[in-house]
Amino acid sequence: YELFDTAVNTWLAEAAGHEASRAPWIGLVVETACTYSAPIAFPGTVTVGLACAASGRSSVTYALGVFAGEAGRTAAQGRFVHVYVDRATRRPMPLPPALAAALDAIRRP
């Protein structure tokens, strides 16, 4: 979970300009899943690929691929679902325009 959370939040900051500590909207994690297909050893380097698998009015399903070292195939595939809410009320809200635009750039065909 921690790896997926870090990957998604890093992308949010870079692609959508989201400042987690100050933004009026936040993403609540409502689902995570991971399927491992090859070993990942510590210490080691991993690379995480990120795509938008689906999005709705206030939610996004991210698809993640974890690559260990220089391997050309995924060692794990994951799913991470955010529901975006108003920071103050914690009520679902429409995806902010900057986020919606950034998602288009990583949307799966």
Tab-separated table of C-alpha atoms in Angstrom:
chain	number	residue	atom	x	y	z
A	1	TYR	CA	0.000	0.000	0.000
A	2	GLU	CA	2.753	2.458	0.955
A	3	LEU	CA	4.475	2.103	-2.426
A	4	PHE	CA	1.216	2.717	-4.302
A	5	ASP	CA	0.308	5.683	-2.098
A	6	THR	CA	3.724	7.253	-2.669
A	7	ALA	CA	3.573	6.695	-6.430
A	8	VAL	CA	0.095	8.195	-6.806
A	9	ASN	CA	0.739	11.170	-4.504
A	10	THR	CA	4.066	11.966	-6.192
A	11	TRP	CA	2.305	11.924	-9.555
A	12	LEU	CA	-0.513	14.130	-8.208
A	13	ALA	CA	2.013	16.737	-7.067
A	14	GLU	CA	3.948	16.713	-10.339
A	15	ALA	CA	1.153	16.353	-12.905
A	16	ALA	CA	-1.800	18.093	-11.246
A	17	GLY	CA	-0.018	20.571	-8.961
A	18	HIS	CA	-1.665	19.040	-5.912
A	19	GLU	CA	-0.222	20.231	-2.603
A	20	ALA	CA	-1.585	17.597	-0.226
A	21	SER	CA	-1.166	19.698	2.905
A	22	ARG	CA	-2.985	22.758	1.508
A	23	ALA	CA	-5.336	21.722	-1.278
A	24	PRO	CA	-9.086	22.070	-0.753
A	25	TRP	CA	-9.508	18.503	-2.053
A	26	ILE	CA	-7.973	15.221	-0.983
A	27	GLY	CA	-8.102	11.643	-2.189
A	28	LEU	CA	-9.333	9.028	0.262
A	29	VAL	CA	-8.075	5.511	-0.371
A	30	VAL	CA	-11.080	3.200	-0.615
A	31	GLU	CA	-9.460	0.146	-2.195
A	32	THR	CA	-6.042	-1.352	-2.868
A	33	ALA	CA	-4.990	-4.660	-4.362
A	34	CYS	CA	-1.715	-6.195	-5.476
A	35	THR	CA	-0.807	-9.403	-7.304
A	36	TYR	CA	2.826	-10.494	-7.225
A	37	SER	CA	4.283	-12.456	-10.128
A	38	ALA	CA	8.026	-12.322	-9.423
A	39	PRO	CA	10.209	-11.772	-6.351
A	40	ILE	CA	11.177	-8.292	-5.221
A	41	ALA	CA	14.197	-8.251	-2.918
A	42	PHE	CA	15.467	-5.729	-0.383
A	43	PRO	CA	17.635	-3.822	-0.811
A	44	GLY	CA	16.830	-3.142	-4.394
A	45	THR	CA	15.450	-0.612	-6.788
A	46	VAL	CA	11.869	-0.625	-8.002
A	47	THR	CA	10.168	1.427	-10.664
A	48	VAL	CA	6.413	1.996	-10.587
A	49	GLY	CA	4.414	2.636	-13.734
A	50	LEU	CA	1.081	4.432	-13.316
A	51	ALA	CA	-2.022	4.622	-15.505
A	52	CYS	CA	-5.607	5.750	-15.097
A	53	ALA	CA	-7.697	2.598	-15.517
A	54	ALA	CA	-11.043	4.351	-14.957
A	55	SER	CA	-12.520	7.543	-13.582
A	56	GLY	CA	-15.951	8.697	-12.559
A	57	ARG	CA	-17.441	11.888	-11.182
A	58	SER	CA	-15.394	11.799	-7.974
A	59	SER	CA	-13.300	8.622	-8.136
A	60	VAL	CA	-10.254	7.333	-9.953
A	61	THR	CA	-8.958	3.800	-10.315
A	62	TYR	CA	-5.209	3.784	-10.834
A	63	ALA	CA	-3.408	0.782	-12.325
A	64	LEU	CA	0.195	0.302	-11.212
A	65	GLY	CA	2.999	-1.923	-12.462
A	66	VAL	CA	5.999	-2.585	-10.226
A	67	PHE	CA	9.277	-3.435	-11.927
A	68	ALA	CA	12.226	-4.785	-9.892
A	69	GLY	CA	15.729	-3.706	-10.925
A	70	GLU	CA	16.254	-3.804	-14.673
A	71	ALA	CA	13.597	-6.453	-15.311
A	72	GLY	CA	11.487	-5.802	-18.373
A	73	ARG	CA	8.373	-7.440	-16.949
A	74	THR	CA	6.269	-6.558	-13.961
A	75	ALA	CA	7.037	-8.132	-10.614
A	76	ALA	CA	3.656	-6.959	-9.326
A	77	GLN	CA	0.483	-5.385	-10.638
A	78	GLY	CA	-1.720	-3.273	-8.442
A	79	ARG	CA	-4.877	-1.253	-8.228
A	80	PHE	CA	-5.463	1.831	-6.103
A	81	VAL	CA	-8.813	3.642	-5.860
A	82	HIS	CA	-9.178	7.209	-4.643
A	83	VAL	CA	-12.460	8.990	-3.954
A	84	TYR	CA	-11.853	12.720	-4.072
A	85	VAL	CA	-13.529	14.734	-1.348
A	86	ASP	CA	-13.725	18.270	-0.049
A	87	ARG	CA	-11.092	18.581	2.688
A	88	ALA	CA	-13.411	20.375	5.116
A	89	THR	CA	-16.649	18.420	4.657
A	90	ARG	CA	-15.232	15.049	3.511
A	91	ARG	CA	-18.075	14.880	1.001
A	92	PRO	CA	-17.360	13.566	-2.512
A	93	MET	CA	-16.731	16.284	-5.049
A	94	PRO	CA	-16.237	16.368	-8.820
A	95	LEU	CA	-12.678	15.758	-9.955
A	96	PRO	CA	-10.824	19.085	-10.020
A	97	PRO	CA	-10.100	20.309	-13.596
A	98	ALA	CA	-6.315	20.068	-13.142
A	99	LEU	CA	-6.645	16.452	-12.011
A	100	ALA	CA	-9.058	15.547	-14.825
A	101	ALA	CA	-6.648	16.986	-17.401
A	102	ALA	CA	-3.671	15.164	-15.886
A	103	LEU	CA	-5.624	11.879	-15.873
A	104	ASP	CA	-6.239	12.186	-19.612
A	105	ALA	CA	-2.479	12.050	-20.156
A	106	ILE	CA	-2.159	8.682	-18.366
A	107	ARG	CA	-5.520	7.143	-19.320
A	108	ARG	CA	-5.436	3.589	-20.629
A	109	PRO	CA	-6.851	3.225	-24.121
